[in-house]
PDB file of C-alpha atoms and ligand atoms in Angstrom:
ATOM      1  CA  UNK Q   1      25.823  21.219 -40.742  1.00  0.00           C
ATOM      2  CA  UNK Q   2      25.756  20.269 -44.509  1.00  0.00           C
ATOM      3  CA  UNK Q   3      23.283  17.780 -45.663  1.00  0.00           C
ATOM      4  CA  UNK Q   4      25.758  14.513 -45.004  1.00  0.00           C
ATOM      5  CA  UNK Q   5      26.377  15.492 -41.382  1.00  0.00           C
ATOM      6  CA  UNK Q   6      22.489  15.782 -40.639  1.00  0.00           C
ATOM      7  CA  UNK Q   7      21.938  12.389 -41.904  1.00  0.00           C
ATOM      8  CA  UNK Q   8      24.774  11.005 -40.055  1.00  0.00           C
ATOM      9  CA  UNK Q   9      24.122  12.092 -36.980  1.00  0.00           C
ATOM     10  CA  UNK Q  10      20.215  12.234 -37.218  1.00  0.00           C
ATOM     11  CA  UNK Q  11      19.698  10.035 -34.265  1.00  0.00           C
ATOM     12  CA  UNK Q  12      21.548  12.215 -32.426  1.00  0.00           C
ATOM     13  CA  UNK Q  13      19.531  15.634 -34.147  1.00  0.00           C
ATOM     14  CA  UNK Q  14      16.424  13.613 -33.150  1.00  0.00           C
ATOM     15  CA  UNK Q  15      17.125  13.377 -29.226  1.00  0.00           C
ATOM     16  CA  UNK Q  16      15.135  16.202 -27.383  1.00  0.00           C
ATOM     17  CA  UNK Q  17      18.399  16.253 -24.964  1.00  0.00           C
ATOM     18  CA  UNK Q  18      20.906  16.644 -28.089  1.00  0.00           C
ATOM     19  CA  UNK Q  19      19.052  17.837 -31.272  1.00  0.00           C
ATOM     20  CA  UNK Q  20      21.216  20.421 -33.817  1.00  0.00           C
ATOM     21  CA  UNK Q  21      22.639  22.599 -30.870  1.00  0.00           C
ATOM     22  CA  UNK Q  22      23.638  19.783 -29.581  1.00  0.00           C
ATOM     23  CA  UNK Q  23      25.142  18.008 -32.013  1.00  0.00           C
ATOM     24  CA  UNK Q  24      27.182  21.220 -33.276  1.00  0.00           C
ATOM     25  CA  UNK Q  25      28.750  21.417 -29.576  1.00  0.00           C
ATOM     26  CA  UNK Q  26      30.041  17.933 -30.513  1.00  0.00           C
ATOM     27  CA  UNK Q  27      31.488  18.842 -33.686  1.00  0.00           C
ATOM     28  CA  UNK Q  28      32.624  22.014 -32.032  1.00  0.00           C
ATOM     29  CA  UNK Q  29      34.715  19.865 -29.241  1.00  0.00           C
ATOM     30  CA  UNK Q  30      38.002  18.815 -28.999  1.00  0.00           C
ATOM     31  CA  UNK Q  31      38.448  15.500 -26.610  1.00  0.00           C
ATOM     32  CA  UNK Q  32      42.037  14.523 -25.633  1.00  0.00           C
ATOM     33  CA  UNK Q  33      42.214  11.550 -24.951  1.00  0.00           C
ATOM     34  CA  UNK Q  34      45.045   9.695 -23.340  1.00  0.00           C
ATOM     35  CA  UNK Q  35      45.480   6.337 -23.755  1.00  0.00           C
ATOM     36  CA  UNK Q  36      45.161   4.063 -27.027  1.00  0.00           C
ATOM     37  CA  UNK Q  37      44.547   0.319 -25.324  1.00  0.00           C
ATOM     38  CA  UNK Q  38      41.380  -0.848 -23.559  1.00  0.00           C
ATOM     39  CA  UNK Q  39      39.922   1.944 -22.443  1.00  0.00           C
ATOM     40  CA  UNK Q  40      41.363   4.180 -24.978  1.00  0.00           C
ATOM     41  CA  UNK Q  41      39.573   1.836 -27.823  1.00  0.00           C
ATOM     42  CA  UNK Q  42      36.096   2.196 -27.471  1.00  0.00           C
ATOM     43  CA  UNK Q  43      36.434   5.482 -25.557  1.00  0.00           C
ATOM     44  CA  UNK Q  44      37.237   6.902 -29.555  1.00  0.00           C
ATOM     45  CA  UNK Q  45      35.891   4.849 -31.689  1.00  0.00           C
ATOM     46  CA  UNK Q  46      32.509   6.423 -30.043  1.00  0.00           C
ATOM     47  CA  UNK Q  47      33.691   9.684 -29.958  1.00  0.00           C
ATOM     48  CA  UNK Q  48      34.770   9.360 -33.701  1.00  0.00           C
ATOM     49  CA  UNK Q  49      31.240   8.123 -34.978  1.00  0.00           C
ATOM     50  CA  UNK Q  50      29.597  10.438 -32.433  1.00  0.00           C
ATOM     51  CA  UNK Q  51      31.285  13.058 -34.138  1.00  0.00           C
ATOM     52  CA  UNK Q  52      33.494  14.797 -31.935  1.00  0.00           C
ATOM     53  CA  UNK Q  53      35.318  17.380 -33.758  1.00  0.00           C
ATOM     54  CA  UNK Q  54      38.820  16.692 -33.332  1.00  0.00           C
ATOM     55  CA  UNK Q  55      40.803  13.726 -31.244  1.00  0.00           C
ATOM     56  CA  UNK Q  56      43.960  13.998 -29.959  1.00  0.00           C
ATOM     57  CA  UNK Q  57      45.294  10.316 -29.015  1.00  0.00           C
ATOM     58  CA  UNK Q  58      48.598   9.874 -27.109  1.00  0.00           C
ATOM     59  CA  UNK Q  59      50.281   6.533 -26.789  1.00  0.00           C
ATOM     60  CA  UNK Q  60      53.897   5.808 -27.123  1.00  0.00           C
ATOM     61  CA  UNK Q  61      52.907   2.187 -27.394  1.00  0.00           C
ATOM     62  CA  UNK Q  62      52.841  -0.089 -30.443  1.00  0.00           C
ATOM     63  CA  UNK Q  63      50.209  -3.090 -31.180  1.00  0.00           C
ATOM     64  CA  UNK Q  64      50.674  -5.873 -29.631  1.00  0.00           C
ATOM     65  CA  UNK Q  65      49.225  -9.634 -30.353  1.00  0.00           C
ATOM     66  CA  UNK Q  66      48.466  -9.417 -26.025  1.00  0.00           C
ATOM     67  CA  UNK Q  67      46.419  -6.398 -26.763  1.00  0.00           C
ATOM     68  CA  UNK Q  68      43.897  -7.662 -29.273  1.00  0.00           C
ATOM     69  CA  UNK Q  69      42.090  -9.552 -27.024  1.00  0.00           C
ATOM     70  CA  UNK Q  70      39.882  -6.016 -25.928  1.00  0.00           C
ATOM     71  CA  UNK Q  71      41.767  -3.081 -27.543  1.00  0.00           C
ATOM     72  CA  UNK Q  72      39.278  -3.566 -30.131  1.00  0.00           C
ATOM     73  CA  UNK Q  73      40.300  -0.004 -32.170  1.00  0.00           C
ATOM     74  CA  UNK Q  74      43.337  -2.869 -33.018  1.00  0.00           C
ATOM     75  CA  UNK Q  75      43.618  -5.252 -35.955  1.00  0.00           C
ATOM     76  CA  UNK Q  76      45.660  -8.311 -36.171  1.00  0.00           C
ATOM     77  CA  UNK Q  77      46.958  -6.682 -40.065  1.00  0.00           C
ATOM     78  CA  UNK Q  78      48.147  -3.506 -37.963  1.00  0.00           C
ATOM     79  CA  UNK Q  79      50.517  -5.772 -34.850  1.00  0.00           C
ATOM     80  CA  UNK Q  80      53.640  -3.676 -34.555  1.00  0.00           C
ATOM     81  CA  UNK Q  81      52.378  -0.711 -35.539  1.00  0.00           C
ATOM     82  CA  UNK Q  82      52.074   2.516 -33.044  1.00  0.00           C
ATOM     83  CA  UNK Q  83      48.786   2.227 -31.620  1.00  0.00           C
ATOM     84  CA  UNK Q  84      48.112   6.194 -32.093  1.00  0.00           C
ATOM     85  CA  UNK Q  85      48.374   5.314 -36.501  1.00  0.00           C
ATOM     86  CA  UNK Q  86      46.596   2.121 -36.221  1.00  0.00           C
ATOM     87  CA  UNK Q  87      44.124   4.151 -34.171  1.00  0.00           C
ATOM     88  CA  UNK Q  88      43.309   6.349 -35.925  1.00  0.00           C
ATOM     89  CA  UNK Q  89      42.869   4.672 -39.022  1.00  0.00           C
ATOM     90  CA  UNK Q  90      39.965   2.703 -37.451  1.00  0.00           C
ATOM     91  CA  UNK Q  91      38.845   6.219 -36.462  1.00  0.00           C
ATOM     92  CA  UNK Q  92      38.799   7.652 -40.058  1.00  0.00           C
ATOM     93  CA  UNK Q  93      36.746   4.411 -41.270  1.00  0.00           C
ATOM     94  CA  UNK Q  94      34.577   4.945 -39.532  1.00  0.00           C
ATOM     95  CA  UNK Q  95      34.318   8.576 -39.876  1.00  0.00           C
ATOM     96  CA  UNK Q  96      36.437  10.557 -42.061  1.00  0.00           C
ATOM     97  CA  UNK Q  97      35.610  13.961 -41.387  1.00  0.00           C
ATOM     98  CA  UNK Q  98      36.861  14.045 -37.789  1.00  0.00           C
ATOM     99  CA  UNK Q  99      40.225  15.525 -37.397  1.00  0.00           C
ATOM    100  CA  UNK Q 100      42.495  13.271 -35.611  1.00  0.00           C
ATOM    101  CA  UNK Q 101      45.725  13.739 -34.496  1.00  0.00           C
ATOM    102  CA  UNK Q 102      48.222  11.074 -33.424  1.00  0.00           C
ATOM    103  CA  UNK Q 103      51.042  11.560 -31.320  1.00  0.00           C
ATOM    104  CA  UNK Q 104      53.231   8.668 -30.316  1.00  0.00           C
ATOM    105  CA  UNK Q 105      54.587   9.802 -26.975  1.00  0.00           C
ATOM    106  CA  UNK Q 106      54.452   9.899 -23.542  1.00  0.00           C
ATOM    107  CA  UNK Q 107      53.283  13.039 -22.206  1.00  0.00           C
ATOM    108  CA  UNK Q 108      55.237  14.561 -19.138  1.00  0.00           C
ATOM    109  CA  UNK Q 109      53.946  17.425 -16.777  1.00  0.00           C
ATOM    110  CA  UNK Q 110      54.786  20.077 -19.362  1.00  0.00           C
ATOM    111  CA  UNK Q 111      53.408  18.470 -22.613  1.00  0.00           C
ATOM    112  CA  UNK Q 112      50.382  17.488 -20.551  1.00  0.00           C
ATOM    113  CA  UNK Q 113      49.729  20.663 -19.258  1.00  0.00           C
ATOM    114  CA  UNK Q 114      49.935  22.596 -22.737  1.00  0.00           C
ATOM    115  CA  UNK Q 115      47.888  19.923 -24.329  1.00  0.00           C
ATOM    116  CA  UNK Q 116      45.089  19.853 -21.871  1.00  0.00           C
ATOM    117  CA  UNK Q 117      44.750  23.750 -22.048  1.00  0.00           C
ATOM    118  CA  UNK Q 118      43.029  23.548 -25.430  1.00  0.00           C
ATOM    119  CA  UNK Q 119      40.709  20.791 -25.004  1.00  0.00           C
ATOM    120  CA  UNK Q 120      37.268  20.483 -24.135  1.00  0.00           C
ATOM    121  CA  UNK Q 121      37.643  17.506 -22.123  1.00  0.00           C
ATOM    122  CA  UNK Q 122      40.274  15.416 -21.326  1.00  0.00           C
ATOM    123  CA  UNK Q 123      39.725  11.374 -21.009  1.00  0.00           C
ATOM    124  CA  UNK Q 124      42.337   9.556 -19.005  1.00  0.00           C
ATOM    125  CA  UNK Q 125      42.274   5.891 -19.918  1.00  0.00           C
ATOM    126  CA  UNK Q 126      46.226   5.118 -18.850  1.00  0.00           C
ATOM    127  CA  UNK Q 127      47.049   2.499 -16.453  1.00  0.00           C
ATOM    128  CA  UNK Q 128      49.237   4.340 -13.685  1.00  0.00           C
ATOM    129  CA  UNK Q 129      48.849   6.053 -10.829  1.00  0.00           C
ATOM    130  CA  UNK Q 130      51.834   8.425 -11.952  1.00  0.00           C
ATOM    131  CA  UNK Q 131      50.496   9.792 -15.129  1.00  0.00           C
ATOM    132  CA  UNK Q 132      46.905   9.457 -13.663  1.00  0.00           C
ATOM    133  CA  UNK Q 133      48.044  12.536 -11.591  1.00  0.00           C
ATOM    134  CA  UNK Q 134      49.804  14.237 -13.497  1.00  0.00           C
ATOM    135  CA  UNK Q 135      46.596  14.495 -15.725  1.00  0.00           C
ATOM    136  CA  UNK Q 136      44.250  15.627 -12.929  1.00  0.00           C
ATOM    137  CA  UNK Q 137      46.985  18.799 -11.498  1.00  0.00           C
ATOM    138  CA  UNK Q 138      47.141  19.736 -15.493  1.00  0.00           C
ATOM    139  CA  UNK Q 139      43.493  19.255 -15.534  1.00  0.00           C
ATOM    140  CA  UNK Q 140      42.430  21.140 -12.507  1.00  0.00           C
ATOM    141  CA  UNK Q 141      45.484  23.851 -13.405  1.00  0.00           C
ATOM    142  CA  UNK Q 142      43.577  24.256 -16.497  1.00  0.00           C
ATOM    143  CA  UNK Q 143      39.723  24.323 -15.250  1.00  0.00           C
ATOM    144  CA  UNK Q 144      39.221  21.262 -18.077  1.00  0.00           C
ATOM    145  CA  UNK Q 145      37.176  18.538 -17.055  1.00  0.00           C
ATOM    146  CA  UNK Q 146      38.476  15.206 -16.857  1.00  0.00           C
ATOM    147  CA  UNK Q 147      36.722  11.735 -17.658  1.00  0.00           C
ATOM    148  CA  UNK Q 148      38.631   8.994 -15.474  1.00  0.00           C
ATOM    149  CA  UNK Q 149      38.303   5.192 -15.861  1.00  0.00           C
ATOM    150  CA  UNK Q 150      40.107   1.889 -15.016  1.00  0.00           C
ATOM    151  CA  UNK Q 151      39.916  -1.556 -15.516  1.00  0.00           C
ATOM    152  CA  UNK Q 152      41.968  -4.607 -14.571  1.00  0.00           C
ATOM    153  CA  UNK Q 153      40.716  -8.378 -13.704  1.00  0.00           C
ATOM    154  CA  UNK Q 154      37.396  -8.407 -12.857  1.00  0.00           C
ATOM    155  CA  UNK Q 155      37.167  -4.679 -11.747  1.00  0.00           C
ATOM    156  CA  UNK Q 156      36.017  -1.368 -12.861  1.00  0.00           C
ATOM    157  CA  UNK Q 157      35.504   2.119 -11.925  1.00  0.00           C
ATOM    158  CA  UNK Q 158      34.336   5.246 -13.893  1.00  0.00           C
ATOM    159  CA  UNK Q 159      34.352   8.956 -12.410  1.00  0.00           C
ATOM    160  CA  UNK Q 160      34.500  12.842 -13.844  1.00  0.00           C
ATOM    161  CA  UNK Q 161      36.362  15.225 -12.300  1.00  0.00           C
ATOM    162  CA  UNK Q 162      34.839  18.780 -13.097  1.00  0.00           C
ATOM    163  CA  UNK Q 163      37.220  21.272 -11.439  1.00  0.00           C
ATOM    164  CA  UNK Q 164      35.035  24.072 -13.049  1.00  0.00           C
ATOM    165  CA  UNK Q 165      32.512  24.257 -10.532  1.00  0.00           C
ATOM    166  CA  UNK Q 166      35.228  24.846  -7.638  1.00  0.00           C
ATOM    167  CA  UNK Q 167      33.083  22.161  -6.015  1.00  0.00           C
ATOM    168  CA  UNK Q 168      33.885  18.586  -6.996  1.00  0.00           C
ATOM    169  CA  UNK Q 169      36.447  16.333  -6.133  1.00  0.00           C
ATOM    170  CA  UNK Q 170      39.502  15.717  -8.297  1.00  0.00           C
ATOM    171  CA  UNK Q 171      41.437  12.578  -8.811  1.00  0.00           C
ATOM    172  CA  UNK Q 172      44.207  13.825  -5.822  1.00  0.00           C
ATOM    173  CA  UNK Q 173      41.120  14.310  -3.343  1.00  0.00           C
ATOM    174  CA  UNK Q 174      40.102  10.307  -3.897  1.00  0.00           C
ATOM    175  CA  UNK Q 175      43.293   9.245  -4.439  1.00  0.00           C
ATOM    176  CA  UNK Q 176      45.897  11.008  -2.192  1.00  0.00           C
ATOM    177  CA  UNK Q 177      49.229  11.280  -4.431  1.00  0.00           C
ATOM    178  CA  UNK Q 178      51.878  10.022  -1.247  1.00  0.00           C
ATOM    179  CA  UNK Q 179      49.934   7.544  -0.600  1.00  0.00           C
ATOM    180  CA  UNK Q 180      50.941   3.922  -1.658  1.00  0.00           C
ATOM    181  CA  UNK Q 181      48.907   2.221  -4.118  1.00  0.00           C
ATOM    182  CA  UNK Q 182      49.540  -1.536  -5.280  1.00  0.00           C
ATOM    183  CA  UNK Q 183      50.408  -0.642  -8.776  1.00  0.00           C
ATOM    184  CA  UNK Q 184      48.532  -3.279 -10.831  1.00  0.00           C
ATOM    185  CA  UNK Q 185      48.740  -2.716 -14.479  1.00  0.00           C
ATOM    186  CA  UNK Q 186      46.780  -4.396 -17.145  1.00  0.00           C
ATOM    187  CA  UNK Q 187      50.355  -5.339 -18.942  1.00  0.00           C
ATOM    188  CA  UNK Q 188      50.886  -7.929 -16.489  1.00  0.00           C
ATOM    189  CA  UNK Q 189      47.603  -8.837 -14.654  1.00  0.00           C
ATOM    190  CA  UNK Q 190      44.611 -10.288 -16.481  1.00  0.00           C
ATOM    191  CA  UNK Q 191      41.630  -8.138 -17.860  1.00  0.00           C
ATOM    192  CA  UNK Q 192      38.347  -9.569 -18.506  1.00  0.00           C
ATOM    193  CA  UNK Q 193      37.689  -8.340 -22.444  1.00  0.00           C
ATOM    194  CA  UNK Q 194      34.322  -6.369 -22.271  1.00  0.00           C
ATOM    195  CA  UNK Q 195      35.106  -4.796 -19.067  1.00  0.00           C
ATOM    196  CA  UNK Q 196      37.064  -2.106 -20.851  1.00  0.00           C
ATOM    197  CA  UNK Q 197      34.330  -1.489 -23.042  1.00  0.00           C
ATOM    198  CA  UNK Q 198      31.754  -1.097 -20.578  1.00  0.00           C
ATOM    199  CA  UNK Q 199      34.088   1.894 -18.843  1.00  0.00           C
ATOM    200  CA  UNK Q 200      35.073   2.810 -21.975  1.00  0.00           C
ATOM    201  CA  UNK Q 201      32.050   3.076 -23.459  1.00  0.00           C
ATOM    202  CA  UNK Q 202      31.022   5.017 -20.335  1.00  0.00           C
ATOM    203  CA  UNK Q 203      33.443   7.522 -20.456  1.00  0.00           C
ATOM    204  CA  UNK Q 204      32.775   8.174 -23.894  1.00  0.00           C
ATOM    205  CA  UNK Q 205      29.008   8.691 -22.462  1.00  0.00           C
ATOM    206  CA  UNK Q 206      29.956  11.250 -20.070  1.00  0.00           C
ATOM    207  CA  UNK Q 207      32.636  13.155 -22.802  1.00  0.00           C
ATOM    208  CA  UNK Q 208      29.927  13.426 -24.798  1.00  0.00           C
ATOM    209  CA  UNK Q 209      27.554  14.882 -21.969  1.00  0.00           C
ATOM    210  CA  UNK Q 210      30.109  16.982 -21.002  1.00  0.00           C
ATOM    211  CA  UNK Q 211      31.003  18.382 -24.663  1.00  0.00           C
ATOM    212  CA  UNK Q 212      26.928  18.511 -26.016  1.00  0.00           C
ATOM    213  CA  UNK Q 213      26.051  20.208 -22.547  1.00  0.00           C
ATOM    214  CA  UNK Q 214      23.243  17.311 -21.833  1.00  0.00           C
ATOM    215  CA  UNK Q 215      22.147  16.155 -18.549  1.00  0.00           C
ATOM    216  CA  UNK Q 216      23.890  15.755 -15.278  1.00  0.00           C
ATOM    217  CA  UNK Q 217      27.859  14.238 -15.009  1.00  0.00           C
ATOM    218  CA  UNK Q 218      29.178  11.566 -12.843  1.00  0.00           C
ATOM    219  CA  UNK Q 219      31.022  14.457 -11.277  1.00  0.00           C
ATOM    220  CA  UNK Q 220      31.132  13.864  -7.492  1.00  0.00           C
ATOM    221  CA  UNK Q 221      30.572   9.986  -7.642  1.00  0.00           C
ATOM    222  CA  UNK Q 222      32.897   7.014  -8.079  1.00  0.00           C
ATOM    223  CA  UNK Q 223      30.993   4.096 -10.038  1.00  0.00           C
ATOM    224  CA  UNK Q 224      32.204   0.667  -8.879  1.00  0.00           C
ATOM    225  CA  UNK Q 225      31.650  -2.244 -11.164  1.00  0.00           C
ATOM    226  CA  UNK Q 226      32.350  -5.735  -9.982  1.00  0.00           C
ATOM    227  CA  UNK Q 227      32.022  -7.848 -13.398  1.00  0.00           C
ATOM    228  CA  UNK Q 228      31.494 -11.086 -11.452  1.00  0.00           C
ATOM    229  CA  UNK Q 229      28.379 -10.168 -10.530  1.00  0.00           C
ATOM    230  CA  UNK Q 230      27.758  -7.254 -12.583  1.00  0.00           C
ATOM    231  CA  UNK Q 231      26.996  -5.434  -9.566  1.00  0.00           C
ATOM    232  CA  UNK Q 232      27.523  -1.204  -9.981  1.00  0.00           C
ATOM    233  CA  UNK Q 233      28.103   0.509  -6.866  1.00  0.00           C
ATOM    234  CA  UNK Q 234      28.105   4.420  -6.460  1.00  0.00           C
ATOM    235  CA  UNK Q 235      29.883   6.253  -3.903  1.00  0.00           C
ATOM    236  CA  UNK Q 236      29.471  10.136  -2.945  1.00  0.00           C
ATOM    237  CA  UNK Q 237      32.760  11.380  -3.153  1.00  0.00           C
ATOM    238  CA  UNK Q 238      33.251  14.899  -1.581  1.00  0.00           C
ATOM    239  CA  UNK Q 239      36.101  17.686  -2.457  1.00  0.00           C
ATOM    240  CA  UNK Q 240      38.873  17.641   0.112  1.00  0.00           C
ATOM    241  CA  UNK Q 241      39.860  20.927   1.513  1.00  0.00           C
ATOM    242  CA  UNK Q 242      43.201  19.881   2.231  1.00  0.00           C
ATOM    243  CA  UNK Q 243      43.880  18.303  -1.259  1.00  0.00           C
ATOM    244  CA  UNK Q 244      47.515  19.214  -2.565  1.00  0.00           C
ATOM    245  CA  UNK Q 245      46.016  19.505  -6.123  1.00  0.00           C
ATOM    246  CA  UNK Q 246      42.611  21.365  -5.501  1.00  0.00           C
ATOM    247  CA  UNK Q 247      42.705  22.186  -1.866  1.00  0.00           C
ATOM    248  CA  UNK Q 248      42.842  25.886  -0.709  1.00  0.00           C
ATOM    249  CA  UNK Q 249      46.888  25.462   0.211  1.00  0.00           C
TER     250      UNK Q 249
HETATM  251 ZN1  LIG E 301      41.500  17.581  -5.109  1.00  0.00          ZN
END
């Protein structure tokens, strides 16, 4: 690290968990991260100023006056722009000598699975059960560990899915893929504003765990947030043997 980088990330140097190892793992990293709205918003503006290496965004979506109201990596100036370029310029403010890549698609099976080979962790912040899954089989295909969240009304959850061990559960084990889910989607349900900063911001916690090597993941628990109250709840969540992603078959 050159004399600028030590200053700027000094209060990271200065934690015993982090300190210069730490902090070069970070800059070392490369976080895809899938998803430009409200999750996708604070999940890299942190990684950006926590200086993550290099940021891959995909969106295929463009700003949209709805979207301001938490996709706060958004400006009003930047409405009908793709999210990935108005992204990353908010990005590059804030820290300029993070590589970030843009790419204004929407990843299928293939794409995802050749994109999530080279990362160091993968952060799902779509709105979908489809494309949820497809990122946890590329995920677990590729041993990459994979930061889940979700937000709509009132609701939250956060989890990791850390098919490295061989251990933990994956997204498919929690969330069988034939089953039927009410598909609920932030485009046409309400979203309370700071709830997808809260999981954001903790997925961006546990990215960063995950890339710096610090402390213990979420991996093997679901975290439950009920806004209303602002109760968290935490569930155990075990690997299923019989998973069609992870499972032994
Ligand atoms: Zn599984």
């Amino acid at each position: 690290m050159n004399d600028q980088q030590l200053q700027r990330y000094s209060r990271h140097i200065l934690l015993d968990e982090i300190g210069i190892d730490g902090q070069e793992n970070l800059l070392a990293a490369h976080a895809l991260v899938i998803g430009a709205g409200g999750l996708g918003s604070p999940v890299a503006l942190y990684l950006a100023s926590a200086g993550i290496g290099k940021i891959t965004l995909v969106d295929d979506d463009d700003v949209d006056l709805t979207n301001l109201q938490r996709q706060i990596v958004h400006t009003t100036a930047r409405v009908g722009q793709p999210k990935v370029d108005s992204a990353k310029q908010s990005l590059l403010q804030i820290n300029p000598e993070v590589s970030v890549i843009g790419l204004r698609e929407r990843a299928d099976e293939d794409r995802l699975r050749a994109l999530v080979s080279s990362a160091t962790v993968v952060l799902d912040c779509t709105d979908n059960f489809a494309t949820r899954h497809a990122i946890n089989r590329a995920c677990v295909a590729a041993g990459v560990p994979l930061v889940s969240g979700a937000a709509i009304r009132m609701d939250g959850q956060v989890a990791v899915f850390d098919s490295r061990s061989g251990e933990t559960a994956c997204y498919a084990c929690l969330f069988p893929p034939d089953q039927q889910f009410d598909e609920v989607a932030c485009s046409t349900m309400g979203v309370f504003a700071p709830l997808v900063g809260i999981i954001g911001t903790v997925q961006a916690a546990e990215a960063l765990k995950l890339a710096a090597g610090v402390g213990e993941s979420l991996a093997n628990r679901l975290l439950l947030l009920d806004a209303r109250s602002m109760e968290w709840t935490s569930i155990r969540t075990k690997r299923n043997a019989d998973c069609p992603v992870c499972g032994k078959a």
